[in-house]
Coordinates of C-alpha atoms and ligand atoms in Angstrom, one line a residue:
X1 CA 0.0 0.0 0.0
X2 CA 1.2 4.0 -0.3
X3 CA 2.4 5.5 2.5
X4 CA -0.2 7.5 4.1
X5 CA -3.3 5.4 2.7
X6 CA -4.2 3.0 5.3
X7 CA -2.2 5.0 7.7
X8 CA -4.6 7.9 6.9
X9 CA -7.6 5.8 9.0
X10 CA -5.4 6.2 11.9
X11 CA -3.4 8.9 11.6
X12 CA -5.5 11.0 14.0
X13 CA -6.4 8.8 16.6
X14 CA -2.2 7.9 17.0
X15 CA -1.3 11.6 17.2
X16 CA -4.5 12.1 20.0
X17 CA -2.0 13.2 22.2
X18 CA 0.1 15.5 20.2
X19 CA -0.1 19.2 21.7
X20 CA -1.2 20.6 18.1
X21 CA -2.6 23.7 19.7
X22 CA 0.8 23.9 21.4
X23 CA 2.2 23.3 18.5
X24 CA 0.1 26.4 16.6
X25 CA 1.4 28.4 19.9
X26 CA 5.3 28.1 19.0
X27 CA 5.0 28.8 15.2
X28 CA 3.4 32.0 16.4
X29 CA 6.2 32.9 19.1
X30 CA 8.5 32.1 15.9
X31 CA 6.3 34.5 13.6
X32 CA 7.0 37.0 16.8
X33 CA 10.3 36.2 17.6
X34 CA 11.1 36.7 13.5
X35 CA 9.2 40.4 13.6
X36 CA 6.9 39.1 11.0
X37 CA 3.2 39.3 10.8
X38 CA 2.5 36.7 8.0
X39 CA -0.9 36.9 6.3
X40 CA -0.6 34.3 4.1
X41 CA 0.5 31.1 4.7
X42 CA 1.8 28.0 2.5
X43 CA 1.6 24.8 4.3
X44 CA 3.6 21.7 2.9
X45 CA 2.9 17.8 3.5
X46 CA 0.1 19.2 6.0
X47 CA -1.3 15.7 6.4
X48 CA -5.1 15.9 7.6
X49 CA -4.8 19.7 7.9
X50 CA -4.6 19.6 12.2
X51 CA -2.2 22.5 12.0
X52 CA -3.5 23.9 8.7
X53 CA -7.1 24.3 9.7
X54 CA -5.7 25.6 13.2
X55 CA -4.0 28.3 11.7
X56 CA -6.8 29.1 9.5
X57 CA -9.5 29.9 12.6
X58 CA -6.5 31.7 13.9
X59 CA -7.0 34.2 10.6
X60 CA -4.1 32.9 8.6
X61 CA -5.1 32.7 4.6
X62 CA -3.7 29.4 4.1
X63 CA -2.6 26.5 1.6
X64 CA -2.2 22.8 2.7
X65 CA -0.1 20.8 0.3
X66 CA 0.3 16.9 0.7
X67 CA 1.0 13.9 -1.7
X68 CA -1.8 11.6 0.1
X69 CA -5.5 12.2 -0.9
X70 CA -6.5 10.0 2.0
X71 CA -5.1 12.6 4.3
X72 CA -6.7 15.3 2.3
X73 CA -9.9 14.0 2.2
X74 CA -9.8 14.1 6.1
X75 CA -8.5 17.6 6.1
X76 CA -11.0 18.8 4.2
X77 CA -13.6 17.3 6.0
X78 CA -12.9 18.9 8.9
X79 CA -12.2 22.4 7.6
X80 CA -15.6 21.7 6.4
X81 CA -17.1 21.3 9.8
X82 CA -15.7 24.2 11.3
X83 CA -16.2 26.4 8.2
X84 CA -12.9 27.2 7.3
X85 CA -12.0 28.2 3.9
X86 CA -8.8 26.4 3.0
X87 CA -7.4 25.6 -0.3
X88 CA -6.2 21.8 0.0
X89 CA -4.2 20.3 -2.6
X90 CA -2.8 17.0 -3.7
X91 CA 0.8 17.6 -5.0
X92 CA 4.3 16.0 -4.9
X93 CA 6.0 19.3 -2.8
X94 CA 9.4 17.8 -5.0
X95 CA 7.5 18.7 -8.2
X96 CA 5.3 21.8 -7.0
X97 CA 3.1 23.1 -9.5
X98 CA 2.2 26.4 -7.5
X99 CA 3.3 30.0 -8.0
X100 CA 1.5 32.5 -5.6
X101 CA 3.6 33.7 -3.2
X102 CA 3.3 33.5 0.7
X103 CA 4.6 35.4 4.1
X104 CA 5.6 32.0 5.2
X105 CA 6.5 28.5 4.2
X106 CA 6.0 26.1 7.0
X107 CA 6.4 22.0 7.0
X108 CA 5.6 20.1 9.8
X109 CA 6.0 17.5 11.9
X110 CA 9.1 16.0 9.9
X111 CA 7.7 16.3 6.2
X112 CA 10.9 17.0 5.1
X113 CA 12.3 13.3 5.9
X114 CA 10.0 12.0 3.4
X115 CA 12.1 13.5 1.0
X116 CA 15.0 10.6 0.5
X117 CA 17.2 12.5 -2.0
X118 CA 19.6 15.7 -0.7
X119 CA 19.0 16.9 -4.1
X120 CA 15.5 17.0 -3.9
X121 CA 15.6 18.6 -1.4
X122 CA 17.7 21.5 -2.6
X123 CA 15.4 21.4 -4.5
X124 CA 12.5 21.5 -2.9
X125 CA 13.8 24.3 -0.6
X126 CA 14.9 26.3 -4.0
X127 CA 11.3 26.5 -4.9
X128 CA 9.8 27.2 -1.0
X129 CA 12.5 29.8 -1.4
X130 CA 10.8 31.4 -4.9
X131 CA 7.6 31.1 -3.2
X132 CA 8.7 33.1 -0.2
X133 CA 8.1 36.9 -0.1
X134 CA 11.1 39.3 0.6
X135 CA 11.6 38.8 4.0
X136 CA 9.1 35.6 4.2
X137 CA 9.5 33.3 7.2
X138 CA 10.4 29.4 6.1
X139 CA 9.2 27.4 9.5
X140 CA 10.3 23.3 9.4
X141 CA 11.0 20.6 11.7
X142 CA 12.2 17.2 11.6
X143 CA 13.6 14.1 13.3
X144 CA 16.7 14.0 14.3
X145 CA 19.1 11.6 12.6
X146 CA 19.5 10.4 16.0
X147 CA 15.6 9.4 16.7
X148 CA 15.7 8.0 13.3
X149 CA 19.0 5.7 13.5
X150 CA 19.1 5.1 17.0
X151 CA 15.3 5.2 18.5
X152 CA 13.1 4.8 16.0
X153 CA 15.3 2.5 13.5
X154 CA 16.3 -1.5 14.1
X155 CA 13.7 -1.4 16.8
X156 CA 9.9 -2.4 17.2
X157 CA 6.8 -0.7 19.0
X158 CA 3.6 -2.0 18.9
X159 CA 0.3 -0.6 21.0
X160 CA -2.9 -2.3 21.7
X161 CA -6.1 -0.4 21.3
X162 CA -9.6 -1.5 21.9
X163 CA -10.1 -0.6 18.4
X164 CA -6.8 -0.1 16.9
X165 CA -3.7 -1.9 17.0
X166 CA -0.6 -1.4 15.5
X167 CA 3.0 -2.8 15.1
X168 CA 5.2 -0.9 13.5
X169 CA 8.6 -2.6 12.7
X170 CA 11.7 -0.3 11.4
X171 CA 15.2 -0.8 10.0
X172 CA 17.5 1.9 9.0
X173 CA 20.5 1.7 7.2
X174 CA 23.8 3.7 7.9
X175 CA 24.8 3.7 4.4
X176 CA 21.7 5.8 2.7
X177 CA 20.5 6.9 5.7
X178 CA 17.1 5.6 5.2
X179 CA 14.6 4.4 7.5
X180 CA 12.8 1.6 6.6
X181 CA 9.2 2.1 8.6
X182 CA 7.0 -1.3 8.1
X183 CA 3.5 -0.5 9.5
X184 CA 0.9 -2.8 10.0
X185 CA -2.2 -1.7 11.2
X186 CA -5.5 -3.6 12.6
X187 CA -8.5 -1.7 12.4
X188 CA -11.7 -3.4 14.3
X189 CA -14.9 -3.4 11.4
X190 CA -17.9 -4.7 13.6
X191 CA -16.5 -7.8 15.0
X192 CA -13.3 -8.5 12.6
X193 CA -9.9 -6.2 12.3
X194 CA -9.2 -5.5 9.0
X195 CA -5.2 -5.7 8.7
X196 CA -2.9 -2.6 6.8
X197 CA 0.5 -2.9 5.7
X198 CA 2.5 0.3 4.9
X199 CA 6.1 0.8 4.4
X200 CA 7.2 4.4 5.1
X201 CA 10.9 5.5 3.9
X202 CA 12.6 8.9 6.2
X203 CA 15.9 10.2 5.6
X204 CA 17.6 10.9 8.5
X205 CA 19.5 14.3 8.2
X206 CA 22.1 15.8 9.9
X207 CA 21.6 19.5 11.0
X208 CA 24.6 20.4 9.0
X209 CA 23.8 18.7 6.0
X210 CA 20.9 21.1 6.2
X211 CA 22.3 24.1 7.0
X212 CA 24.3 24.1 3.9
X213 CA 21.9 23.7 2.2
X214 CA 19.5 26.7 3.1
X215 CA 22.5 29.0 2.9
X216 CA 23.7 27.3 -0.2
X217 CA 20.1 28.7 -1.4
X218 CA 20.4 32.4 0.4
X219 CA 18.5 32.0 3.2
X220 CA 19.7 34.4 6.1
X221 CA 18.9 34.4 9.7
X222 CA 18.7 30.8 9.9
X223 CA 18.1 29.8 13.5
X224 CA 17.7 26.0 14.6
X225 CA 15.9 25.0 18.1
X226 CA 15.3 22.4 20.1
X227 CA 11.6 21.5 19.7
X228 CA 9.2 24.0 21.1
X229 CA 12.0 26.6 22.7
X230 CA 14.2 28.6 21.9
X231 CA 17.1 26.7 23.1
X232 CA 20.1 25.1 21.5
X233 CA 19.2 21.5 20.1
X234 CA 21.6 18.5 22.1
X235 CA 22.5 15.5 21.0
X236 CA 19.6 13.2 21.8
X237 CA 16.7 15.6 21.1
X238 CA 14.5 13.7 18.7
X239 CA 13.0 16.9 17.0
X240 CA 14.7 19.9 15.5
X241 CA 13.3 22.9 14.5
X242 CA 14.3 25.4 11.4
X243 CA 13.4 29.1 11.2
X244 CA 14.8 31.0 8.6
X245 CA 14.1 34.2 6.0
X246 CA 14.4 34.6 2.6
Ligands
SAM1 C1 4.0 12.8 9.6 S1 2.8 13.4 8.5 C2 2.7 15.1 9.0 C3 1.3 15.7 8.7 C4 1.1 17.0 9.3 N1 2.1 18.0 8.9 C5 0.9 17.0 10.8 O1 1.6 17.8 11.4 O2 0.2 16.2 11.3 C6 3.8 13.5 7.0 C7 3.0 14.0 5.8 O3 3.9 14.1 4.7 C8 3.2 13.8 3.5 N2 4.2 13.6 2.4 C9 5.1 12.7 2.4 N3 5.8 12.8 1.2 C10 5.3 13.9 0.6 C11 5.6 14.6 -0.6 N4 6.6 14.2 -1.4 N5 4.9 15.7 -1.0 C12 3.9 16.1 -0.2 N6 3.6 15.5 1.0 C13 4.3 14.4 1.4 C14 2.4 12.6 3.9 O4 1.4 12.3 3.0 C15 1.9 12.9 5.3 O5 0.7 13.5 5.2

């Protein structure tokens, strides 16, 4: 199965506990700390829109890019419930076919390590940079190469739900620095579990690999945090956050 298909089902109910409103909190503080008061917002591999259509009743205009439709769909559904006016759409963000510029670029919750190639994502991150306004605020995050070698990869977690189960069985490789997510999901339908398998692929990248990059491109002011502060990243942190401006 794709990536992002089956997993879709789920997605939500597995990230229950994620802090997005936290999460909505901290790119703000950024936007703040940054001196920038973005009006428009590009949002890429925004999965099923929890920070897009956050934003959005927040007053941000906003885009929400992602290569699933099964995510979409559930975005969309739920910007439909609250009434928000969001343009979802279903692209590849390494072949963007989109030219109106934005305040701010943001990608979250590790988007960028589904991109496996370093020159995709130059250029990727070439294009986010065209797209960027003068003085536009690019917002990212993603998993450390140490979560993705060392905590994530060669290891095996598995939770049992009433409804839901998962087992999610990963291997990485020191030599492409891939990691090899194997997903299989069981979903209760009435009294059987229908059973999903997935295979996810991340690259694990190192913070300098990427910092080359974005001034390779020109960006300037390029800041990296530990996740939600403002603090210097350490070895073991498992998230890692990128501001920068174009
Ligand atoms: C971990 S989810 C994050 C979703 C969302 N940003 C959030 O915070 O919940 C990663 C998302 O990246 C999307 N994705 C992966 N590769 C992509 C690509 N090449 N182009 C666009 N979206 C992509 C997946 O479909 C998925 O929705």
């Amino acid at each position: 199965m794709e990536a992002y298909s089956g997993f879709a089902q789920v997605y939500d109910f597995l990230m229950k506990d994620v802090d997005y409103d936290g999460w909505v909190d901290y790119i703000e503080e950024i936007f703040i700390s940054k001196g920038c008061k973005p009006q428009t917002i590009l949002e890429l591999a925004c999965g099923t829109g929890n920070i897009t259509n956050r934003l959005s009743k927040r007053g941000y205009d906003i885009v929400g890019i992602d290569i699933s439709n099964e995510m979409l769909a559930l975005a969309k559904n739920k910007a439909y419930d609250l009434r928000l006016d969001i343009k979802y759409l279903n692209q590849d963000m390494r072949q963007l076919n989109y030219s109106k510029k934005a305040d701010s670029v943001i990608c979250m919750c590790d988007g960028f390590n589904y991109i496996l190639e370093e020159n995709d994502l130059l250029s990727v991150l070439e294009k986010v940079y065209s797209l960027l306004k003068e003085d536009g605020v690019l917002i990212f995050d993603i998993s450390s190469y140490h979560k993705l070698s060392e905590v994530l990869g060669n290891n095996v977690y598995a939770e049992n739900f009433e409804d839901i189960s998962y087992i999610w069985q990963n291997y990485f490789d020191y030599e492409t620095n891939l990691c090899e997510l194997g997903l299989t999901i069981f979903k209760r339908q009435d009294r059987l579990f229908s059973r999903y398998q997935e295979y996810h692929y991340q690259r694990a990248y190192r913070v300098e690999e990427i910092l080359e990059i974005l001034k390779y491109i020109g960006f300037i002011n390029i800041c990296v945090y530990r996740a939600f502060s403002f603090e210097k990243i350490q070895y073991k942190d498992d998230r890692v956050f990128f501001v920068c401006k174009k």
